[in-house]
PDB file of C-alpha atoms in Angstrom:
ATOM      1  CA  UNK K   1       0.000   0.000   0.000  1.00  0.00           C
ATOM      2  CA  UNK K   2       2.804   2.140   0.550  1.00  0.00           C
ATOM      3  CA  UNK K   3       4.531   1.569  -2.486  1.00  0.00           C
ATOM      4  CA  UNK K   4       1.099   2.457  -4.185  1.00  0.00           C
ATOM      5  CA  UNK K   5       0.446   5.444  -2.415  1.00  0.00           C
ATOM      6  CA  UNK K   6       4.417   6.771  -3.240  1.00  0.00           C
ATOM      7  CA  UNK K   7       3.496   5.918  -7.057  1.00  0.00           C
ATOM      8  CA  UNK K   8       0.533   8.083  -6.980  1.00  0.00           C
ATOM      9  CA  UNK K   9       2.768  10.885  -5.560  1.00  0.00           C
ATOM     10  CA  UNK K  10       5.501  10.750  -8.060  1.00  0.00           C
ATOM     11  CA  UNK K  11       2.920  10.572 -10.891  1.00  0.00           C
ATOM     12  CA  UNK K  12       1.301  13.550  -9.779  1.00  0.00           C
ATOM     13  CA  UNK K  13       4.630  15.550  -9.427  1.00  0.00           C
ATOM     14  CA  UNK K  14       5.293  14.229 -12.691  1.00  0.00           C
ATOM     15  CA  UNK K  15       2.100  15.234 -14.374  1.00  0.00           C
ATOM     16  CA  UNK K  16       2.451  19.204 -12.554  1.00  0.00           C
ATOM     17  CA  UNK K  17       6.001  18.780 -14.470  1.00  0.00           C
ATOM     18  CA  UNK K  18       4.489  18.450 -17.704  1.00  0.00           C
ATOM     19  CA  UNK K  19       2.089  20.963 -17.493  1.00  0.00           C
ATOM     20  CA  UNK K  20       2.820  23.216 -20.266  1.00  0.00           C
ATOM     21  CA  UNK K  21       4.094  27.246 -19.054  1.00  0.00           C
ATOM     22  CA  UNK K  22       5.040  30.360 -21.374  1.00  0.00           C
ATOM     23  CA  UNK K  23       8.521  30.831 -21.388  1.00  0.00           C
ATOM     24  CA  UNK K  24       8.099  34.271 -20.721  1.00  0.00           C
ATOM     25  CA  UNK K  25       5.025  36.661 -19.556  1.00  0.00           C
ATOM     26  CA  UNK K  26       4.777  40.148 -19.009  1.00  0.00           C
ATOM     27  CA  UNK K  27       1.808  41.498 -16.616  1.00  0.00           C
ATOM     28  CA  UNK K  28       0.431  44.863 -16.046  1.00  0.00           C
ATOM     29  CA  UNK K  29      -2.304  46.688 -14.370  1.00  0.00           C
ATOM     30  CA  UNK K  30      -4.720  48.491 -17.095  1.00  0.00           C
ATOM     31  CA  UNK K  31      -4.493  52.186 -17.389  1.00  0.00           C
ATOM     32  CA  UNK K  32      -7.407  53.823 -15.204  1.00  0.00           C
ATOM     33  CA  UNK K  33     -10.196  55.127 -18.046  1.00  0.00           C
ATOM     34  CA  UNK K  34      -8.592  52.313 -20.683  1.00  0.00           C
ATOM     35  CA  UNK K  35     -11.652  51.697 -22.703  1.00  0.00           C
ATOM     36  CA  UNK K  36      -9.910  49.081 -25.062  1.00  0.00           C
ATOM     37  CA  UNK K  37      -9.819  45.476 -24.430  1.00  0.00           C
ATOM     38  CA  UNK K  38      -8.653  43.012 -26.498  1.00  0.00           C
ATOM     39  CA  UNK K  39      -7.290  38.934 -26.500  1.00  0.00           C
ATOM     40  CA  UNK K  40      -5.159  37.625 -29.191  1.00  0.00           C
ATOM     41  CA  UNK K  41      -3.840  34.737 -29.781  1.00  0.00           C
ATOM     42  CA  UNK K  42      -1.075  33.927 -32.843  1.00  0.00           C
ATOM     43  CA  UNK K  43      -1.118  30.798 -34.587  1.00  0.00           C
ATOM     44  CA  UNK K  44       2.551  29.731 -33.135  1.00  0.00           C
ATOM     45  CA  UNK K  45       0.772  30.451 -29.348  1.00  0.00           C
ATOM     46  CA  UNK K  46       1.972  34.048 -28.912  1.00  0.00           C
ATOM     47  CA  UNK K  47      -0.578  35.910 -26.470  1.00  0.00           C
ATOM     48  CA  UNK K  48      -1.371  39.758 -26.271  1.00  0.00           C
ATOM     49  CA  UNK K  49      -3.997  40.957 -23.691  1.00  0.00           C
ATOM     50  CA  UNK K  50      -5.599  44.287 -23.118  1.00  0.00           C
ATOM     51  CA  UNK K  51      -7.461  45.396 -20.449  1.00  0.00           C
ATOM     52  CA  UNK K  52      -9.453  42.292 -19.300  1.00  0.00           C
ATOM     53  CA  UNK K  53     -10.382  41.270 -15.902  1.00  0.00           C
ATOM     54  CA  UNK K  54      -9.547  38.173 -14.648  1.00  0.00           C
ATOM     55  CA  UNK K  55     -13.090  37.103 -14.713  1.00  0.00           C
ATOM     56  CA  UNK K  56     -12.989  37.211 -18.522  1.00  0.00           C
ATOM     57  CA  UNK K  57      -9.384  35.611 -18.594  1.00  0.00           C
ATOM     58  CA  UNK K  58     -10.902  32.561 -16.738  1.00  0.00           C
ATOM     59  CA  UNK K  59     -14.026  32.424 -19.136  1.00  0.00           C
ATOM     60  CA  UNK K  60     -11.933  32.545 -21.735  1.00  0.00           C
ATOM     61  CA  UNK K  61      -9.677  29.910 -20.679  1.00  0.00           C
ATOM     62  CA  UNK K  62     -12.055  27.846 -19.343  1.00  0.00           C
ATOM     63  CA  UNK K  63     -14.810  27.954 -20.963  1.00  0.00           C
ATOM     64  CA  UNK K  64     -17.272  29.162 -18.358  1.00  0.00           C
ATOM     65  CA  UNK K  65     -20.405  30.990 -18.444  1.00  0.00           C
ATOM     66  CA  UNK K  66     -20.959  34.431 -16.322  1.00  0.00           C
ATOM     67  CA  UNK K  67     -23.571  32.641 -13.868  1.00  0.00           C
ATOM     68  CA  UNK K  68     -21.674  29.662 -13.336  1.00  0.00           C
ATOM     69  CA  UNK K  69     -18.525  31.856 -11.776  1.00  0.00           C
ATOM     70  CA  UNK K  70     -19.019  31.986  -7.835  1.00  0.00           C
ATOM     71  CA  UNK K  71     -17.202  34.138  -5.358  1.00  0.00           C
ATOM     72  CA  UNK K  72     -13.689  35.181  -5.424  1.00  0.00           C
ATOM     73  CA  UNK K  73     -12.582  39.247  -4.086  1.00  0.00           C
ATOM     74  CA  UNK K  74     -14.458  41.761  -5.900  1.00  0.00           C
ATOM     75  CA  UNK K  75     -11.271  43.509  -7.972  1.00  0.00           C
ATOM     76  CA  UNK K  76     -11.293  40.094 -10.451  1.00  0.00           C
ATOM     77  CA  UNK K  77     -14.657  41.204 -11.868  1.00  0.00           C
ATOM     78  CA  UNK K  78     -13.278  45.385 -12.020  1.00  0.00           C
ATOM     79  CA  UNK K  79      -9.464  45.557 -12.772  1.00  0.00           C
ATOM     80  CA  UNK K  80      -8.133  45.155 -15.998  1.00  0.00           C
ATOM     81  CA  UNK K  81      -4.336  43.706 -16.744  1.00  0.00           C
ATOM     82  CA  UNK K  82      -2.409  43.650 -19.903  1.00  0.00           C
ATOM     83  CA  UNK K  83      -0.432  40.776 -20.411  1.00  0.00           C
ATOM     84  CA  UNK K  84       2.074  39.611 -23.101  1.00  0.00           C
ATOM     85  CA  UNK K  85       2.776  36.117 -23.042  1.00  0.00           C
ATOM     86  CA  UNK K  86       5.157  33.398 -25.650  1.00  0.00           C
ATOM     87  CA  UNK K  87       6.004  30.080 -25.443  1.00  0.00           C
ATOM     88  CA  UNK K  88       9.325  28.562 -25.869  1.00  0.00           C
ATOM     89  CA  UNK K  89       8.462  26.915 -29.453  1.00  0.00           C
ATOM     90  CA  UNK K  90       5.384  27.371 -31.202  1.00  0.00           C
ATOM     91  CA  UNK K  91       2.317  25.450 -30.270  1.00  0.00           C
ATOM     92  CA  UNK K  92      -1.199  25.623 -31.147  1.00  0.00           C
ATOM     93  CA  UNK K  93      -3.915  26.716 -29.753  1.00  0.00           C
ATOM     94  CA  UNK K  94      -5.522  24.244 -27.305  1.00  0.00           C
ATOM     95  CA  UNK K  95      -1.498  24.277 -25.527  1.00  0.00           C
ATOM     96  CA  UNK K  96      -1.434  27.777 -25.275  1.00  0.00           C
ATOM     97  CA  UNK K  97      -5.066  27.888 -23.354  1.00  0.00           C
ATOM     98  CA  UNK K  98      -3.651  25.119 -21.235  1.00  0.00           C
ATOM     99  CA  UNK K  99      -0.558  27.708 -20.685  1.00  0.00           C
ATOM    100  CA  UNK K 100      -2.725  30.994 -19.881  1.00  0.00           C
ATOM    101  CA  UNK K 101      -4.570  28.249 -17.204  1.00  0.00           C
ATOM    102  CA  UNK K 102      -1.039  27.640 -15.547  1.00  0.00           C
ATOM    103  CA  UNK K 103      -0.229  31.627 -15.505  1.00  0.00           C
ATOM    104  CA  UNK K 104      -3.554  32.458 -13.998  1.00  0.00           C
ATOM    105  CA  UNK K 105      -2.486  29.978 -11.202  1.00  0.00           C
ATOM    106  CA  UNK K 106       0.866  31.023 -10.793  1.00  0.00           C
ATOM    107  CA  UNK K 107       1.023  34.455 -11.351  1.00  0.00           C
ATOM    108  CA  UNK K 108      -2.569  35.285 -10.543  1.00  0.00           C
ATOM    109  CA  UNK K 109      -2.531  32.419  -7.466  1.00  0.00           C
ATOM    110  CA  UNK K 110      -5.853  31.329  -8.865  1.00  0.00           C
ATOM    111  CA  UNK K 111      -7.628  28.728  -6.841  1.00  0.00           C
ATOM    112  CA  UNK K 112     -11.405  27.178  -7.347  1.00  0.00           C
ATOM    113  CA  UNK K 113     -13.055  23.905  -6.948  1.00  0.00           C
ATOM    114  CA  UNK K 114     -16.286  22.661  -8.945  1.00  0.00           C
ATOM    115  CA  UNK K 115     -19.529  22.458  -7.217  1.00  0.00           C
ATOM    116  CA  UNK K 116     -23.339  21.855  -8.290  1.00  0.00           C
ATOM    117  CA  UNK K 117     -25.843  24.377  -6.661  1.00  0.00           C
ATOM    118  CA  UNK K 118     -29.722  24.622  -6.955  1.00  0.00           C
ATOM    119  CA  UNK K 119     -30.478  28.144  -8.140  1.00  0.00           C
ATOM    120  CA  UNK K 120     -33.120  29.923 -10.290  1.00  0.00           C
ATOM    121  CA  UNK K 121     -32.662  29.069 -13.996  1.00  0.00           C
ATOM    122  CA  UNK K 122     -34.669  28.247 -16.902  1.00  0.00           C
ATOM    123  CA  UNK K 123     -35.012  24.798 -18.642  1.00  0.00           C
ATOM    124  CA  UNK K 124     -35.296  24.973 -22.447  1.00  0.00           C
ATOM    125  CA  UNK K 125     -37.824  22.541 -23.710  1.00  0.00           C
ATOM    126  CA  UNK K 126     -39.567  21.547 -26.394  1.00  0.00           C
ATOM    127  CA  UNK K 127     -42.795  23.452 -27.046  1.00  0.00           C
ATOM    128  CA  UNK K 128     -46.411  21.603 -26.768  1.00  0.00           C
ATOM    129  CA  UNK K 129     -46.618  21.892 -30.714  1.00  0.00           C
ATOM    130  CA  UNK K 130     -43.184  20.090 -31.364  1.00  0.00           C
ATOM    131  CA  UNK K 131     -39.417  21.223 -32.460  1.00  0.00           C
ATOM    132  CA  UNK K 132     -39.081  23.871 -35.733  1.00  0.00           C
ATOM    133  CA  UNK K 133     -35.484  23.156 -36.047  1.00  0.00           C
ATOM    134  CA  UNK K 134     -34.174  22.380 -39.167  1.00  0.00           C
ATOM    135  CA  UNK K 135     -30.969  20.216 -39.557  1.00  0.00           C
ATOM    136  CA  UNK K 136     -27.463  21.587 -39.673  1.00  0.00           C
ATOM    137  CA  UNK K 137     -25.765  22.960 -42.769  1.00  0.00           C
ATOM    138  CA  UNK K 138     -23.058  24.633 -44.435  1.00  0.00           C
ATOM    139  CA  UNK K 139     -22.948  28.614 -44.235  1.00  0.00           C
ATOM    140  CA  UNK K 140     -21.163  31.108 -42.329  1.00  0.00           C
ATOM    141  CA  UNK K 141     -22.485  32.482 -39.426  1.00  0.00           C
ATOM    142  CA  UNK K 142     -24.120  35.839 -38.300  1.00  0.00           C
ATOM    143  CA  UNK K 143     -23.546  36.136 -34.669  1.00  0.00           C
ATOM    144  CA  UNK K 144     -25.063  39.181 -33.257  1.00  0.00           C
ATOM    145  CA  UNK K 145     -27.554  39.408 -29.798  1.00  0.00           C
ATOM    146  CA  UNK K 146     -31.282  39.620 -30.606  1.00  0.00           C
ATOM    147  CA  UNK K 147     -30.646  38.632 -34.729  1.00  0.00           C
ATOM    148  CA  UNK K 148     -28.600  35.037 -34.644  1.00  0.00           C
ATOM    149  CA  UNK K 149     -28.084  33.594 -37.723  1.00  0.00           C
ATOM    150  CA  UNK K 150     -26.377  30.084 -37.151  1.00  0.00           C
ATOM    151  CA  UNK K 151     -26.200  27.467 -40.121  1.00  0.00           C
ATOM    152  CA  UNK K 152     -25.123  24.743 -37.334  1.00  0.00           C
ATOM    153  CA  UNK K 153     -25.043  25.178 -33.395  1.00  0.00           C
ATOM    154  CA  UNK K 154     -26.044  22.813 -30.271  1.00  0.00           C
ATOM    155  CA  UNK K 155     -28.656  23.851 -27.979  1.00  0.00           C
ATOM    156  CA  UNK K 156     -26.266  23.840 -25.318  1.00  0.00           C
ATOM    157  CA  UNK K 157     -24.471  26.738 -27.032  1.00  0.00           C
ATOM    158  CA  UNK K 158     -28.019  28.291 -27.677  1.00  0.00           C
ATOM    159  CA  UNK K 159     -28.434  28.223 -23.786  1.00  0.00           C
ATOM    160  CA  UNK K 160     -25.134  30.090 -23.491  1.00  0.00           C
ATOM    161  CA  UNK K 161     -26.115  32.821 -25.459  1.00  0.00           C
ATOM    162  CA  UNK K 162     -30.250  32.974 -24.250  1.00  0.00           C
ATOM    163  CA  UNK K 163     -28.387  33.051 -20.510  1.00  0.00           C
ATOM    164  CA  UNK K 164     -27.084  37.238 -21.350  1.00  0.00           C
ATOM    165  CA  UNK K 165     -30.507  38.073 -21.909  1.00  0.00           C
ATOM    166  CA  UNK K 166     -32.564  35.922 -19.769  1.00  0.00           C
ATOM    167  CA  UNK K 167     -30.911  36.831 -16.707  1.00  0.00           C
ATOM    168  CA  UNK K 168     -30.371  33.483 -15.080  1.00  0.00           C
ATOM    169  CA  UNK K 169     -28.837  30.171 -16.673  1.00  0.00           C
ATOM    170  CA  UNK K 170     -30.509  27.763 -18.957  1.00  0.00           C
ATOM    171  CA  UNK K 171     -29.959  24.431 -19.210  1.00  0.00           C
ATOM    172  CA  UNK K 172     -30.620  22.473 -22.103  1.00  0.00           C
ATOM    173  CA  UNK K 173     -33.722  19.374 -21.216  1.00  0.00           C
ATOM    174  CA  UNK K 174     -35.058  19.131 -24.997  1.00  0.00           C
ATOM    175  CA  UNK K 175     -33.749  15.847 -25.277  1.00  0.00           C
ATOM    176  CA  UNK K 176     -32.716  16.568 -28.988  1.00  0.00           C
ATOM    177  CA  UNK K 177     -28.942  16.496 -29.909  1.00  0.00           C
ATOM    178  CA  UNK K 178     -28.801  18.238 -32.573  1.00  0.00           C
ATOM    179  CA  UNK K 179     -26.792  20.349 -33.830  1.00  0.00           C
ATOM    180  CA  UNK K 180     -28.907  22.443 -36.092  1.00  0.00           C
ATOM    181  CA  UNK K 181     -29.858  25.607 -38.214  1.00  0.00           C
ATOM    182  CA  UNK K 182     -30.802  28.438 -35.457  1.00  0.00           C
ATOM    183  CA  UNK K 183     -32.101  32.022 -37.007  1.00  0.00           C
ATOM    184  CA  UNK K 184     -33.649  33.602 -33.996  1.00  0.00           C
ATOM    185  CA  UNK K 185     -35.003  37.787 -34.128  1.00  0.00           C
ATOM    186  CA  UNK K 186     -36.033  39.306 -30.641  1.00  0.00           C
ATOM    187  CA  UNK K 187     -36.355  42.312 -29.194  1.00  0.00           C
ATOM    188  CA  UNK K 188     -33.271  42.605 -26.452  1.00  0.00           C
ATOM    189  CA  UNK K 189     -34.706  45.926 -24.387  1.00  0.00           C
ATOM    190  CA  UNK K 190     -38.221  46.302 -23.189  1.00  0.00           C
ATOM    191  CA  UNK K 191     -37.453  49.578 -22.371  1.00  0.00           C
ATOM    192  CA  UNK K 192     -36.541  50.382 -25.553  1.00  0.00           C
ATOM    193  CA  UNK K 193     -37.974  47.665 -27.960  1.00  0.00           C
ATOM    194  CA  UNK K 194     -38.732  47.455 -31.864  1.00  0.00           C
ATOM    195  CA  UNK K 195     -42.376  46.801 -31.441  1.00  0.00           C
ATOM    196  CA  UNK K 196     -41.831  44.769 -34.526  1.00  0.00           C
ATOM    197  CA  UNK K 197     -39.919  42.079 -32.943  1.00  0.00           C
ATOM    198  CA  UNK K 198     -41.053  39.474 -30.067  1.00  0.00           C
ATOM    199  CA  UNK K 199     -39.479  39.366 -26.590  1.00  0.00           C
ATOM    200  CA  UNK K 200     -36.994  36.214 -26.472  1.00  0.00           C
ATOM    201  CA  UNK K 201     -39.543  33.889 -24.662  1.00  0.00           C
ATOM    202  CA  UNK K 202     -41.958  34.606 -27.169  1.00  0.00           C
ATOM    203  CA  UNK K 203     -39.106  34.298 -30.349  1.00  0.00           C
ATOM    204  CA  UNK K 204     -38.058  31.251 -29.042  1.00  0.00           C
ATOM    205  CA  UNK K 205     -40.960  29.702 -29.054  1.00  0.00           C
ATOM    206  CA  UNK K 206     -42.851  30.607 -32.559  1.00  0.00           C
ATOM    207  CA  UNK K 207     -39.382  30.621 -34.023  1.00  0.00           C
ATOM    208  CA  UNK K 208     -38.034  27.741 -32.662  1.00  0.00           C
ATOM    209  CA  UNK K 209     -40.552  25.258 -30.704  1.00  0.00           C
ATOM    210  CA  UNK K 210     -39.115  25.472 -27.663  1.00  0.00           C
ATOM    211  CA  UNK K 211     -39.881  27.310 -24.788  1.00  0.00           C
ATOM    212  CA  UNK K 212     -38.072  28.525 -21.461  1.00  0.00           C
ATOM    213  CA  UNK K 213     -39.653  27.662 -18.361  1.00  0.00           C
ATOM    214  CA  UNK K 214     -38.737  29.239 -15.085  1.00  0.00           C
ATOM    215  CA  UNK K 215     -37.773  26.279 -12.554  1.00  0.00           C
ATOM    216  CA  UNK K 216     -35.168  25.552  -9.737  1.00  0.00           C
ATOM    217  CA  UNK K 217     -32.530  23.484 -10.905  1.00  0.00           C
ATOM    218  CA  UNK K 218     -28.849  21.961  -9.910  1.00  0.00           C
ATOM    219  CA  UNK K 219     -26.359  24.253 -11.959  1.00  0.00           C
ATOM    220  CA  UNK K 220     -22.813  23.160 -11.906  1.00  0.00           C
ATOM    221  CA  UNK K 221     -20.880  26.189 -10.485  1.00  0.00           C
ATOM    222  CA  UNK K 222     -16.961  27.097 -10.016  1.00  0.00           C
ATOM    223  CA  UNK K 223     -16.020  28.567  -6.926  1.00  0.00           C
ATOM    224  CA  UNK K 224     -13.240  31.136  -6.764  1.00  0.00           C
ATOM    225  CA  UNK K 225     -11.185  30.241  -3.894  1.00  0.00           C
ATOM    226  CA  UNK K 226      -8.491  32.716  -3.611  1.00  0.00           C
ATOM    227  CA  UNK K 227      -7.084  35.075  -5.935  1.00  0.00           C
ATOM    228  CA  UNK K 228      -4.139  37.806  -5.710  1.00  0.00           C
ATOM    229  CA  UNK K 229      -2.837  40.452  -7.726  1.00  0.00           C
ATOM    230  CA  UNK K 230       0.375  40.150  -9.483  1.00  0.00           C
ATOM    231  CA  UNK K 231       3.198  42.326  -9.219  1.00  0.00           C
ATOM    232  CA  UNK K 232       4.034  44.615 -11.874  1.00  0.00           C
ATOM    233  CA  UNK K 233       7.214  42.805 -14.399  1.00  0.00           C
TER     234      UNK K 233
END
């Protein structure tokens, strides 16, 4: 059991080893008043950053949505940083995520854990009079909020985008695995709406046979731990 137990400890030393790290990154503090922002990533892995939080820097690298990010101090969600960032060699793109990960934690001192919390969301379903979604196809897309034109997308990445305007998260229960052809028009402000469009609940439903339905369910959350500012380099 012992020798086991020592295994699992070397492996894990090992694996931290491997984990890939820039070579060399540069971090920053935003400006006060900087308006810009930016993230861009070169083909060999090279990484520029303007003036984004590190709320943003851990969707981005991540993956996760605004409502599933819990806790943390309150300057991650205000302060901007710019960072310049290269690798040793070129790599591609999926390494150099992997790498901004590992300078978030290291540089940043980053720490969450995973959790699953009940909290008000919205379940997307289909509608009483069935599905109106047509199959995927070719065509570029024409990604804009209130007027999406997608030629193939999965509901799950529907729900991501209904979630800025619905206020809460939604979670995909239509049961259909698409992915498919979404064109969806609504009206993003009531305050200030085209009377010719329909609000979202109603667009999603004539447009696309589903419906959102209010409900308290388990959303799978991330927890910020602990997070620190870097020192200027």
């Amino acid at each position: 059991m012992r020798r086991i137990a020592w295994l699992t400890a070397v492996a894990c030393i090992l694996c931290a080893q491997e984990r890939p790290a820039f070579e060399a990154a540069s971090i920053h503090a935003s400006p006060p008043g900087d308006g810009r922002f930016g993230f861009h990533l070169t083909d060999g892995g090279r990484l520029t950053i303007q003036n984004m939080t590190v709320w943003n820097l851990l969707r981005q690298s991540y993956g996760w949505r605004d409502n599933q990010i819990i806790g943390g101090p309150a300057w991650i969600r205000s302060e901007g940083f710019n960072i310049e960032a290269a690798p040793s060699s070129p790599v591609g793109r999926d390494k150099a995520i992997e790498m901004l990960k590992k300078l978030l934690e290291e540089r940043f001192h980053v720490r969450w854990h995973a959790d699953t919390r009940e909290m008000s969301a919205y379940a997307l379903k289909v509608d009483t009079g069935g599905s109106k979604l047509s199959p995927a196809r070719e065509g570029q897309a024409d990604m804009r909020m209130g007027n999406l034109k997608a030629p193939s997308m999965t509901l799950d990445s529907l729900c991501q985008i209904l979630e800025f305007d619905a206020g809460r998260p939604v979670v995909d229960q239509t049961g259909l695995a698409g992915p498919y052809a979404i064109e969806l028009h609504y009206a993003r402000d009531a305050a200030v709406a085209d009377t010719s469009l329909p609000s979202l609940f109603t667009a999603v439903r004539e447009q696309l046979g589903l419906r959102l339905e209010a409900a308290k369910l388990p959303v799978k959350v991330f927890v910020i731990d602990d997070a620190q500012r870097p020192s200027d380099n």
